[in-house]
Amino acid sequence: MNIQKSEQLYQKALQFMPGGVNSPVRACQNVGRTPLFIDHAKGCYIYDADGNAYIDYICSWGAGIFGHADPDILDAVGKACEKGLTFGTCHAGEIEFAERIQKHFPSMELLRLVNSGTEAVMSAVRAARGFTKRDKIIKFEGCYHGHSDGLLVRAGSGLLTNAVPDSAGIPHGFIENTLVAQYNDKQSVQDLFAAYPNDIACVLIEPCAANMGVIPPENGFLEFLRTITEQYHALLIFDEVITGFRLSMGGAQKKYQIKPDLTALGKIVGGGMPLAVYGGKREIMSCIAPLGSVYQAGTLSGNPIAVAAGNAALKKIEQHPEIYDLLDEISAQIETAIRKAGIAVNREGSLLTAFFTEKYPQTYADVKHADTKAYADFYGYLLENGIYTAPSQFEAMFVSTAHNEQSIQKTCDIISAYHA
Ligand SMILES: *Cc1c(COP(=O)(O)O)cnc(C)c1O
């Protein structure tokens, strides 16, 4: 494998950016590899600066449900660019987008467009605190909700690979109101509510965890969260930044039939551009300025190019509801191949993770001691065989509609031939 150009670019990048990257997991530290510098991507393939092609199972961390450079999305973006890159004020595309989101997420009666998942979740939590006039929140160990101060506590994703459970640079005062419960463990939530019955503004959760690897919710767990939050007059926030438009057209809340009070969406909804949304019950969202006293704003919020990409992606999803069956089917083939290789695998729809753990993980405790060295070996094997997956045990594999029969077959053959 010749990656000379990537190596040169990486050396240069190190001079300018911490670790040479703009997001930590990209540095590939945990798998001991040089990050690949990408030249272009098309369909299910991503091409590095040395001209190597890989079948891509990151797809920009799930944003690319139609794979890369989808012609319909590119076309919409091109047309939007001709009209100007940013207006800094209202335009009709925002309404079309809001209408589409609400159609599929009826729980989002009022919603706001923002630029990243981090911003969406941070703002939803602020709305919950403003509405309930309470300060404490409950999150789950191993769930990742972006890098805002109060949420970088026992978070997943890159914090797990780097073995830093909490970020430095966050004053204790910012996180003392963040209570941490265990995913799929009702008692841990019950205990926190018993300790702080009148202080908890919200329970924030990835309804299907995907940032400690994929851990689906156990039967009854989300129902339990819905009931206990109502009982204590706290809000339930679903962080559907990954699961929204991935687990179904209406996300996890549709799939599991649980209606949260607030929802955050990102990744897929932007069609590959920086765009995210948060919203929920009209009564709660009426707290947001200028209607109410919770402040949240953004120079580039509702950016016309990002919105054009988002609208094109959502429109295409609406026109092709059959993609969810297709994604499920091809993901099942990969799941089978991973199992054939003797590796544990969790799958929920088109989200899956090969786990180097003793058993099929159901909780954070189960994934915590995963053999990350074994994962790194598996990762290296796949990469050298032209398959690009997340450089970390604690992420999902993302399948897109651009993964055709031939690329799936090749992937399955390579995976099932693996032995450590
Ligand atoms: C990716 C992610 C975020 C953060 O989104 P960014 O756009 O990276 O800021 C938040 N929550 C979940 C569940 C995510 O997967």
CSV table of C-alpha atoms and ligand atoms in Angstrom, one decimal:
chain,number,residue,atom,x,y,z
A,1,MET,CA,0.0,0.0,0.0
A,2,ASN,CA,1.6,3.2,-1.1
A,3,ILE,CA,0.6,6.2,1.0
A,4,GLN,CA,3.6,8.4,0.4
A,5,LYS,CA,1.6,11.5,-0.4
A,6,SER,CA,-0.6,11.1,2.7
A,7,GLU,CA,2.5,10.7,4.8
A,8,GLN,CA,4.0,13.9,3.4
A,9,LEU,CA,0.7,15.8,3.8
A,10,TYR,CA,0.4,14.5,7.4
A,11,GLN,CA,3.9,15.8,8.3
A,12,LYS,CA,3.0,19.2,6.9
A,13,ALA,CA,-0.4,19.2,8.7
A,14,LEU,CA,1.3,18.5,12.0
A,15,GLN,CA,3.0,21.9,11.7
A,16,PHE,CA,-0.3,23.7,11.7
A,17,MET,CA,-3.0,21.7,13.4
A,18,PRO,CA,-3.0,19.9,16.8
A,19,GLY,CA,-2.2,16.3,15.8
A,20,GLY,CA,-2.5,17.4,12.2
A,21,VAL,CA,-6.2,17.0,12.3
A,22,ASN,CA,-9.4,19.0,12.8
A,23,SER,CA,-11.2,16.3,14.8
A,24,PRO,CA,-9.2,13.9,17.1
A,25,VAL,CA,-10.4,10.5,15.9
A,26,ARG,CA,-9.1,11.3,12.4
A,27,ALA,CA,-5.5,11.2,13.8
A,28,CYS,CA,-5.8,7.3,13.8
A,29,GLN,CA,-3.7,7.3,17.0
A,30,ASN,CA,-5.5,4.3,18.5
A,31,VAL,CA,-4.9,2.1,15.4
A,32,GLY,CA,-1.3,3.4,15.0
A,33,ARG,CA,-1.6,4.5,11.4
A,34,THR,CA,-0.9,7.6,9.4
A,35,PRO,CA,-4.2,9.4,8.6
A,36,LEU,CA,-5.1,9.2,4.9
A,37,PHE,CA,-5.6,12.4,3.1
A,38,ILE,CA,-8.6,12.3,0.9
A,39,ASP,CA,-8.6,13.7,-2.6
A,40,HIS,CA,-12.1,12.9,-3.7
A,41,ALA,CA,-15.0,10.5,-3.1
A,42,LYS,CA,-17.8,9.2,-5.2
A,43,GLY,CA,-20.6,6.7,-4.4
A,44,CYS,CA,-19.3,4.2,-1.9
A,45,TYR,CA,-15.7,4.9,-2.8
A,46,ILE,CA,-13.2,7.3,-1.2
A,47,TYR,CA,-9.9,8.0,-2.9
A,48,ASP,CA,-6.7,9.1,-1.1
A,49,ALA,CA,-4.0,11.5,-2.3
A,50,ASP,CA,-2.0,8.5,-3.6
A,51,GLY,CA,-4.8,7.3,-5.7
A,52,ASN,CA,-5.8,4.3,-3.6
A,53,ALA,CA,-9.5,3.5,-3.6
A,54,TYR,CA,-11.4,2.3,-0.6
A,55,ILE,CA,-15.0,1.1,0.0
A,56,ASP,CA,-16.0,3.7,2.6
A,57,TYR,CA,-17.9,2.6,5.7
A,58,ILE,CA,-17.5,5.9,7.5
A,59,CYS,CA,-19.4,8.0,5.0
A,60,SER,CA,-18.6,11.1,6.9
A,61,TRP,CA,-19.7,9.5,10.1
A,62,GLY,CA,-23.1,8.6,8.7
A,63,ALA,CA,-23.9,11.9,7.0
A,64,GLY,CA,-23.8,10.3,3.6
A,65,ILE,CA,-26.8,8.0,3.5
A,66,PHE,CA,-26.6,8.1,-0.4
A,67,GLY,CA,-22.9,7.8,-0.4
A,68,HIS,CA,-20.5,10.5,-1.7
A,69,ALA,CA,-21.2,13.2,-4.3
A,70,ASP,CA,-24.8,12.2,-4.9
A,71,PRO,CA,-25.8,13.9,-8.2
A,72,ASP,CA,-29.1,15.2,-6.9
A,73,ILE,CA,-27.5,16.8,-3.9
A,74,LEU,CA,-24.6,18.2,-6.0
A,75,ASP,CA,-27.1,19.7,-8.4
A,76,ALA,CA,-29.1,21.4,-5.7
A,77,VAL,CA,-26.0,22.8,-4.1
A,78,GLY,CA,-24.7,24.1,-7.4
A,79,LYS,CA,-27.9,25.9,-8.1
A,80,ALA,CA,-28.0,27.4,-4.6
A,81,CYS,CA,-24.4,28.6,-4.9
A,82,GLU,CA,-25.3,30.7,-7.9
A,83,LYS,CA,-27.8,32.6,-5.8
A,84,GLY,CA,-25.2,33.5,-3.1
A,85,LEU,CA,-23.4,31.7,-0.4
A,86,THR,CA,-25.0,33.3,2.7
A,87,PHE,CA,-27.6,35.9,3.3
A,88,GLY,CA,-27.5,36.0,7.1
A,89,THR,CA,-31.2,36.3,7.1
A,90,CYS,CA,-34.5,34.5,6.2
A,91,HIS,CA,-35.1,32.5,3.0
A,92,ALA,CA,-37.8,30.2,1.7
A,93,GLY,CA,-35.5,27.1,1.8
A,94,GLU,CA,-35.5,27.1,5.6
A,95,ILE,CA,-39.3,26.7,5.7
A,96,GLU,CA,-39.2,23.9,3.2
A,97,PHE,CA,-36.6,22.2,5.3
A,98,ALA,CA,-38.5,22.8,8.6
A,99,GLU,CA,-41.6,21.4,7.0
A,100,ARG,CA,-39.8,18.2,5.9
A,101,ILE,CA,-38.3,17.7,9.3
A,102,GLN,CA,-41.6,18.1,11.1
A,103,LYS,CA,-43.4,15.8,8.7
A,104,HIS,CA,-41.2,13.0,9.8
A,105,PHE,CA,-40.5,14.1,13.3
A,106,PRO,CA,-44.0,15.3,14.4
A,107,SER,CA,-42.7,15.7,18.0
A,108,MET,CA,-40.7,18.7,16.7
A,109,GLU,CA,-43.5,21.1,16.7
A,110,LEU,CA,-41.2,24.1,16.6
A,111,LEU,CA,-37.6,23.8,15.5
A,112,ARG,CA,-34.4,25.7,15.0
A,113,LEU,CA,-31.6,25.2,12.4
A,114,VAL,CA,-28.0,25.3,13.6
A,115,ASN,CA,-24.6,24.4,12.1
A,116,SER,CA,-23.5,21.2,14.0
A,117,GLY,CA,-24.8,18.4,16.2
A,118,THR,CA,-22.8,19.9,19.1
A,119,GLU,CA,-24.8,23.1,18.8
A,120,ALA,CA,-28.1,21.3,18.4
A,121,VAL,CA,-27.7,19.2,21.6
A,122,MET,CA,-26.2,22.1,23.6
A,123,SER,CA,-29.2,24.3,22.6
A,124,ALA,CA,-31.7,21.6,23.4
A,125,VAL,CA,-30.3,21.2,26.9
A,126,ARG,CA,-30.3,24.9,27.4
A,127,ALA,CA,-34.0,25.0,26.3
A,128,ALA,CA,-34.8,22.2,28.8
A,129,ARG,CA,-33.1,24.1,31.6
A,130,GLY,CA,-34.8,27.3,30.7
A,131,PHE,CA,-38.2,25.7,30.5
A,132,THR,CA,-38.0,23.6,33.7
A,133,LYS,CA,-36.0,26.2,35.6
A,134,ARG,CA,-33.8,23.3,36.9
A,135,ASP,CA,-30.0,22.9,36.5
A,136,LYS,CA,-29.2,19.2,36.6
A,137,ILE,CA,-29.2,16.9,33.7
A,138,ILE,CA,-28.7,13.1,33.3
A,139,LYS,CA,-26.6,11.7,30.5
A,140,PHE,CA,-25.3,8.2,30.0
A,141,GLU,CA,-21.7,7.0,30.2
A,142,GLY,CA,-20.4,6.3,26.8
A,143,CYS,CA,-22.9,8.5,25.0
A,144,TYR,CA,-21.5,11.3,23.0
A,145,HIS,CA,-23.4,14.5,22.5
A,146,GLY,CA,-20.8,16.8,20.9
A,147,HIS,CA,-18.1,18.8,22.6
A,148,SER,CA,-20.0,21.4,24.6
A,149,ASP,CA,-18.7,21.9,28.1
A,150,GLY,CA,-21.4,20.3,30.2
A,151,LEU,CA,-21.7,17.3,28.0
A,152,LEU,CA,-18.0,16.2,27.8
A,153,VAL,CA,-18.5,14.0,30.9
A,154,ARG,CA,-17.9,10.3,30.5
A,155,ALA,CA,-18.6,10.9,26.8
A,156,GLY,CA,-18.1,8.3,24.0
A,157,SER,CA,-16.5,8.5,20.6
A,158,GLY,CA,-12.9,9.9,20.5
A,159,LEU,CA,-12.8,10.3,24.3
A,160,LEU,CA,-13.0,6.5,24.7
A,161,THR,CA,-10.2,5.7,22.3
A,162,ASN,CA,-8.0,8.3,23.8
A,163,ALA,CA,-8.9,6.9,27.3
A,164,VAL,CA,-9.6,10.4,28.6
A,165,PRO,CA,-13.1,10.0,30.2
A,166,ASP,CA,-13.5,13.8,30.6
A,167,SER,CA,-11.9,16.7,28.8
A,168,ALA,CA,-9.5,19.1,30.5
A,169,GLY,CA,-10.3,22.8,30.3
A,170,ILE,CA,-13.8,22.5,31.8
A,171,PRO,CA,-14.3,24.1,35.2
A,172,HIS,CA,-15.8,21.9,37.8
A,173,GLY,CA,-18.7,24.3,38.1
A,174,PHE,CA,-19.7,23.6,34.5
A,175,ILE,CA,-20.1,19.8,35.0
A,176,GLU,CA,-21.3,19.5,38.6
A,177,ASN,CA,-24.8,19.6,37.2
A,178,THR,CA,-24.1,16.7,34.8
A,179,LEU,CA,-25.2,13.5,36.4
A,180,VAL,CA,-24.1,10.2,34.8
A,181,ALA,CA,-26.3,7.1,34.5
A,182,GLN,CA,-25.6,3.7,32.9
A,183,TYR,CA,-27.1,2.9,29.5
A,184,ASN,CA,-29.7,0.1,29.7
A,185,ASP,CA,-29.6,0.3,33.5
A,186,LYS,CA,-32.9,1.5,34.9
A,187,GLN,CA,-31.8,1.4,38.5
A,188,SER,CA,-29.0,3.9,37.8
A,189,VAL,CA,-31.5,6.4,36.5
A,190,GLN,CA,-33.9,5.7,39.3
A,191,ASP,CA,-31.2,6.4,41.9
A,192,LEU,CA,-30.4,9.8,40.4
A,193,PHE,CA,-34.0,10.9,40.4
A,194,ALA,CA,-34.4,9.6,44.0
A,195,ALA,CA,-31.4,11.7,45.0
A,196,TYR,CA,-32.4,14.9,43.2
A,197,PRO,CA,-36.2,14.7,42.7
A,198,ASN,CA,-36.8,18.4,42.0
A,199,ASP,CA,-33.5,19.3,40.3
A,200,ILE,CA,-33.3,17.4,37.1
A,201,ALA,CA,-34.2,19.3,34.0
A,202,CYS,CA,-33.8,16.5,31.5
A,203,VAL,CA,-32.6,13.1,30.6
A,204,LEU,CA,-30.4,13.2,27.5
A,205,ILE,CA,-29.8,10.0,25.5
A,206,GLU,CA,-28.8,8.5,22.2
A,207,PRO,CA,-31.9,6.4,21.8
A,208,CYS,CA,-29.7,3.8,20.1
A,209,ALA,CA,-26.1,4.3,21.4
A,210,ALA,CA,-23.6,4.5,18.5
A,211,ASN,CA,-20.6,6.4,20.0
A,212,MET,CA,-19.4,3.5,22.2
A,213,GLY,CA,-19.9,1.2,19.3
A,214,VAL,CA,-23.5,0.3,18.6
A,215,ILE,CA,-25.5,-0.6,21.7
A,216,PRO,CA,-29.2,-0.8,21.0
A,217,PRO,CA,-31.7,0.0,23.8
A,218,GLU,CA,-33.0,-3.0,25.7
A,219,ASN,CA,-36.7,-3.7,25.5
A,220,GLY,CA,-38.5,-1.3,27.8
A,221,PHE,CA,-35.6,1.0,28.6
A,222,LEU,CA,-36.7,4.0,26.6
A,223,GLU,CA,-40.3,3.5,27.7
A,224,PHE,CA,-39.0,3.5,31.3
A,225,LEU,CA,-37.2,6.8,30.6
A,226,ARG,CA,-40.4,8.3,29.2
A,227,THR,CA,-42.3,7.3,32.3
A,228,ILE,CA,-39.8,8.4,34.9
A,229,THR,CA,-39.2,11.8,33.3
A,230,GLU,CA,-42.9,12.4,33.3
A,231,GLN,CA,-43.2,11.3,36.9
A,232,TYR,CA,-40.5,13.8,38.0
A,233,HIS,CA,-41.5,16.6,35.5
A,234,ALA,CA,-38.2,16.4,33.7
A,235,LEU,CA,-37.9,16.4,30.0
A,236,LEU,CA,-36.7,13.6,27.7
A,237,ILE,CA,-34.2,14.6,25.0
A,238,PHE,CA,-33.3,12.2,22.2
A,239,ASP,CA,-30.0,13.0,20.5
A,240,GLU,CA,-30.8,11.6,17.1
A,241,VAL,CA,-27.8,13.2,15.4
A,242,ILE,CA,-26.9,9.7,14.1
A,243,THR,CA,-30.2,7.8,14.3
A,244,GLY,CA,-32.4,10.5,12.7
A,245,PHE,CA,-33.3,9.4,9.1
A,246,ARG,CA,-31.0,6.4,9.6
A,247,LEU,CA,-32.9,4.0,11.7
A,248,SER,CA,-36.1,5.0,9.9
A,249,MET,CA,-37.4,8.0,8.1
A,250,GLY,CA,-38.7,9.2,11.5
A,251,GLY,CA,-35.6,8.1,13.3
A,252,ALA,CA,-35.4,6.1,16.5
A,253,GLN,CA,-38.5,7.7,18.0
A,254,LYS,CA,-40.5,6.3,15.1
A,255,LYS,CA,-38.8,3.0,15.2
A,256,TYR,CA,-39.3,2.5,19.0
A,257,GLN,CA,-42.5,4.5,19.2
A,258,ILE,CA,-41.4,6.8,22.0
A,259,LYS,CA,-42.1,10.5,21.8
A,260,PRO,CA,-39.4,12.7,23.4
A,261,ASP,CA,-39.9,16.3,24.4
A,262,LEU,CA,-37.0,17.6,22.5
A,263,THR,CA,-34.9,16.1,19.6
A,264,ALA,CA,-31.5,16.9,18.1
A,265,LEU,CA,-30.8,16.0,14.5
A,266,GLY,CA,-27.6,16.3,12.5
A,267,LYS,CA,-25.4,14.3,10.1
A,268,ILE,CA,-27.9,13.0,7.5
A,269,VAL,CA,-30.2,16.0,7.6
A,270,GLY,CA,-27.4,18.2,6.2
A,271,GLY,CA,-26.9,16.1,3.1
A,272,GLY,CA,-23.1,16.4,3.7
A,273,MET,CA,-23.1,20.0,4.6
A,274,PRO,CA,-22.8,21.6,8.1
A,275,LEU,CA,-26.4,21.6,9.2
A,276,ALA,CA,-28.3,20.4,12.3
A,277,VAL,CA,-31.6,21.0,14.0
A,278,TYR,CA,-33.2,20.9,17.4
A,279,GLY,CA,-36.8,21.2,18.3
A,280,GLY,CA,-39.7,19.8,20.3
A,281,LYS,CA,-42.9,20.6,22.0
A,282,ARG,CA,-44.2,24.1,21.0
A,283,GLU,CA,-44.6,25.0,24.7
A,284,ILE,CA,-40.9,24.2,25.4
A,285,MET,CA,-39.5,25.7,22.2
A,286,SER,CA,-41.5,28.9,22.9
A,287,CYS,CA,-38.8,29.6,25.5
A,288,ILE,CA,-36.3,30.4,22.7
A,289,ALA,CA,-35.6,34.0,21.8
A,290,PRO,CA,-37.2,36.1,20.5
A,291,LEU,CA,-40.4,34.3,21.8
A,292,GLY,CA,-38.8,33.6,25.2
A,293,SER,CA,-35.8,34.2,27.4
A,294,VAL,CA,-33.5,31.3,26.3
A,295,TYR,CA,-30.9,32.8,23.9
A,296,GLN,CA,-29.6,30.9,20.9
A,297,ALA,CA,-28.4,32.4,17.6
A,298,GLY,CA,-26.0,31.9,14.7
A,299,THR,CA,-24.5,34.0,11.9
A,300,LEU,CA,-24.6,31.1,9.4
A,301,SER,CA,-27.7,29.3,10.9
A,302,GLY,CA,-30.0,28.2,8.1
A,303,ASN,CA,-27.2,28.8,5.5
A,304,PRO,CA,-28.8,28.5,2.1
A,305,ILE,CA,-26.2,26.1,0.6
A,306,ALA,CA,-26.4,23.7,3.6
A,307,VAL,CA,-30.2,23.9,3.5
A,308,ALA,CA,-30.3,23.2,-0.2
A,309,ALA,CA,-28.2,20.1,0.4
A,310,GLY,CA,-30.4,19.1,3.3
A,311,ASN,CA,-33.6,19.6,1.4
A,312,ALA,CA,-32.2,17.6,-1.6
A,313,ALA,CA,-31.2,14.7,0.7
A,314,LEU,CA,-34.5,14.6,2.6
A,315,LYS,CA,-36.5,14.9,-0.7
A,316,LYS,CA,-34.6,11.9,-2.1
A,317,ILE,CA,-35.3,9.9,1.1
A,318,GLU,CA,-39.0,10.7,0.8
A,319,GLN,CA,-39.0,9.6,-2.8
A,320,HIS,CA,-37.3,6.3,-2.0
A,321,PRO,CA,-38.8,5.0,1.3
A,322,GLU,CA,-37.6,1.5,0.2
A,323,ILE,CA,-34.0,2.5,1.0
A,324,TYR,CA,-34.5,1.5,4.7
A,325,ASP,CA,-35.2,-2.1,3.7
A,326,LEU,CA,-32.3,-2.1,1.3
A,327,LEU,CA,-29.9,-0.7,3.9
A,328,ASP,CA,-31.1,-3.2,6.5
A,329,GLU,CA,-30.5,-6.1,4.0
A,330,ILE,CA,-27.0,-5.1,3.0
A,331,SER,CA,-26.0,-4.4,6.6
A,332,ALA,CA,-27.3,-7.8,7.6
A,333,GLN,CA,-25.0,-9.4,5.0
A,334,ILE,CA,-22.0,-7.6,6.6
A,335,GLU,CA,-23.2,-8.6,10.1
A,336,THR,CA,-23.2,-12.2,8.9
A,337,ALA,CA,-19.7,-11.9,7.5
A,338,ILE,CA,-18.3,-10.4,10.7
A,339,ARG,CA,-19.9,-13.3,12.7
A,340,LYS,CA,-18.4,-15.8,10.3
A,341,ALA,CA,-15.0,-14.3,11.1
A,342,GLY,CA,-15.7,-15.2,14.8
A,343,ILE,CA,-16.1,-11.6,15.9
A,344,ALA,CA,-19.0,-10.3,18.0
A,345,VAL,CA,-21.2,-7.8,16.3
A,346,ASN,CA,-24.1,-5.5,17.3
A,347,ARG,CA,-26.4,-4.2,14.6
A,348,GLU,CA,-29.4,-1.9,14.5
A,349,GLY,CA,-30.6,-1.2,11.0
A,350,SER,CA,-27.7,0.2,9.0
A,351,LEU,CA,-25.6,0.9,12.1
A,352,LEU,CA,-23.2,-1.9,13.1
A,353,THR,CA,-20.0,-2.4,15.1
A,354,ALA,CA,-17.7,-5.4,15.2
A,355,PHE,CA,-16.8,-5.8,18.9
A,356,PHE,CA,-13.6,-7.3,20.3
A,357,THR,CA,-15.3,-8.1,23.6
A,358,GLU,CA,-16.0,-11.4,25.4
A,359,LYS,CA,-19.7,-11.2,24.8
A,360,TYR,CA,-22.2,-9.2,22.8
A,361,PRO,CA,-22.1,-5.9,24.6
A,362,GLN,CA,-25.3,-4.5,26.1
A,363,THR,CA,-23.9,-1.8,28.4
A,364,TYR,CA,-20.9,0.5,28.6
A,365,ALA,CA,-19.3,-1.8,31.1
A,366,ASP,CA,-19.3,-4.5,28.5
A,367,VAL,CA,-17.5,-2.4,25.9
A,368,LYS,CA,-15.1,-0.7,28.3
A,369,HIS,CA,-12.6,-3.6,28.3
A,370,ALA,CA,-12.8,-4.3,24.5
A,371,ASP,CA,-9.5,-5.4,23.1
A,372,THR,CA,-8.6,-2.3,21.2
A,373,LYS,CA,-5.3,-3.9,20.0
A,374,ALA,CA,-7.3,-6.6,18.3
A,375,TYR,CA,-9.6,-4.0,16.8
A,376,ALA,CA,-6.5,-2.1,15.4
A,377,ASP,CA,-5.3,-5.4,13.7
A,378,PHE,CA,-8.7,-5.9,12.2
A,379,TYR,CA,-8.8,-2.3,11.1
A,380,GLY,CA,-5.4,-2.6,9.4
A,381,TYR,CA,-6.4,-5.8,7.6
A,382,LEU,CA,-9.5,-4.1,6.2
A,383,LEU,CA,-7.7,-1.0,5.2
A,384,GLU,CA,-5.0,-2.9,3.4
A,385,ASN,CA,-7.7,-4.7,1.5
A,386,GLY,CA,-9.4,-1.5,0.4
A,387,ILE,CA,-12.0,-1.2,3.1
A,388,TYR,CA,-12.2,2.1,5.0
A,389,THR,CA,-13.8,1.8,8.5
A,390,ALA,CA,-13.6,3.9,11.6
A,391,PRO,CA,-10.1,4.0,13.2
A,392,SER,CA,-11.7,3.2,16.6
A,393,GLN,CA,-13.5,0.4,18.3
A,394,PHE,CA,-16.0,2.8,19.7
A,395,GLU,CA,-17.7,3.9,16.5
A,396,ALA,CA,-20.2,2.5,14.1
A,397,MET,CA,-19.9,1.3,10.6
A,398,PHE,CA,-22.2,3.2,8.3
A,399,VAL,CA,-23.7,1.7,5.2
A,400,SER,CA,-25.1,3.8,2.4
A,401,THR,CA,-27.4,3.2,-0.6
A,402,ALA,CA,-24.3,3.6,-2.8
A,403,HIS,CA,-22.9,0.3,-1.5
A,404,ASN,CA,-23.9,-1.9,-4.4
A,405,GLU,CA,-24.0,-5.6,-4.6
A,406,GLN,CA,-20.5,-5.9,-5.9
A,407,SER,CA,-18.9,-3.7,-3.2
A,408,ILE,CA,-20.9,-5.5,-0.5
A,409,GLN,CA,-19.8,-8.9,-1.8
A,410,LYS,CA,-16.2,-7.9,-1.9
A,411,THR,CA,-16.5,-6.5,1.7
A,412,CYS,CA,-18.1,-9.7,3.0
A,413,ASP,CA,-15.5,-11.9,1.3
A,414,ILE,CA,-12.7,-10.0,2.9
A,415,ILE,CA,-14.3,-9.8,6.3
A,416,SER,CA,-15.2,-13.5,6.5
A,417,ALA,CA,-11.6,-14.5,5.4
A,418,TYR,CA,-10.2,-12.6,8.5
A,419,HIS,CA,-8.4,-14.5,11.2
A,420,ALA,CA,-6.5,-12.7,13.9
B,1,LIG,C1,-21.8,13.4,15.8
B,1,LIG,C2,-22.6,13.5,17.0
B,1,LIG,C3,-22.8,14.7,17.7
B,1,LIG,C4,-22.0,15.9,17.4
B,1,LIG,O1,-22.3,16.4,16.1
B,1,LIG,P1,-21.2,17.4,15.4
B,1,LIG,O2,-21.9,17.8,14.1
B,1,LIG,O3,-20.0,16.5,15.3
B,1,LIG,O4,-21.0,18.5,16.3
B,1,LIG,C5,-23.8,14.7,18.7
B,1,LIG,N1,-24.4,13.6,19.1
B,1,LIG,C6,-24.3,12.5,18.5
B,1,LIG,C7,-25.1,11.3,18.9
B,1,LIG,C8,-23.4,12.4,17.4
B,1,LIG,O5,-23.2,11.2,16.9
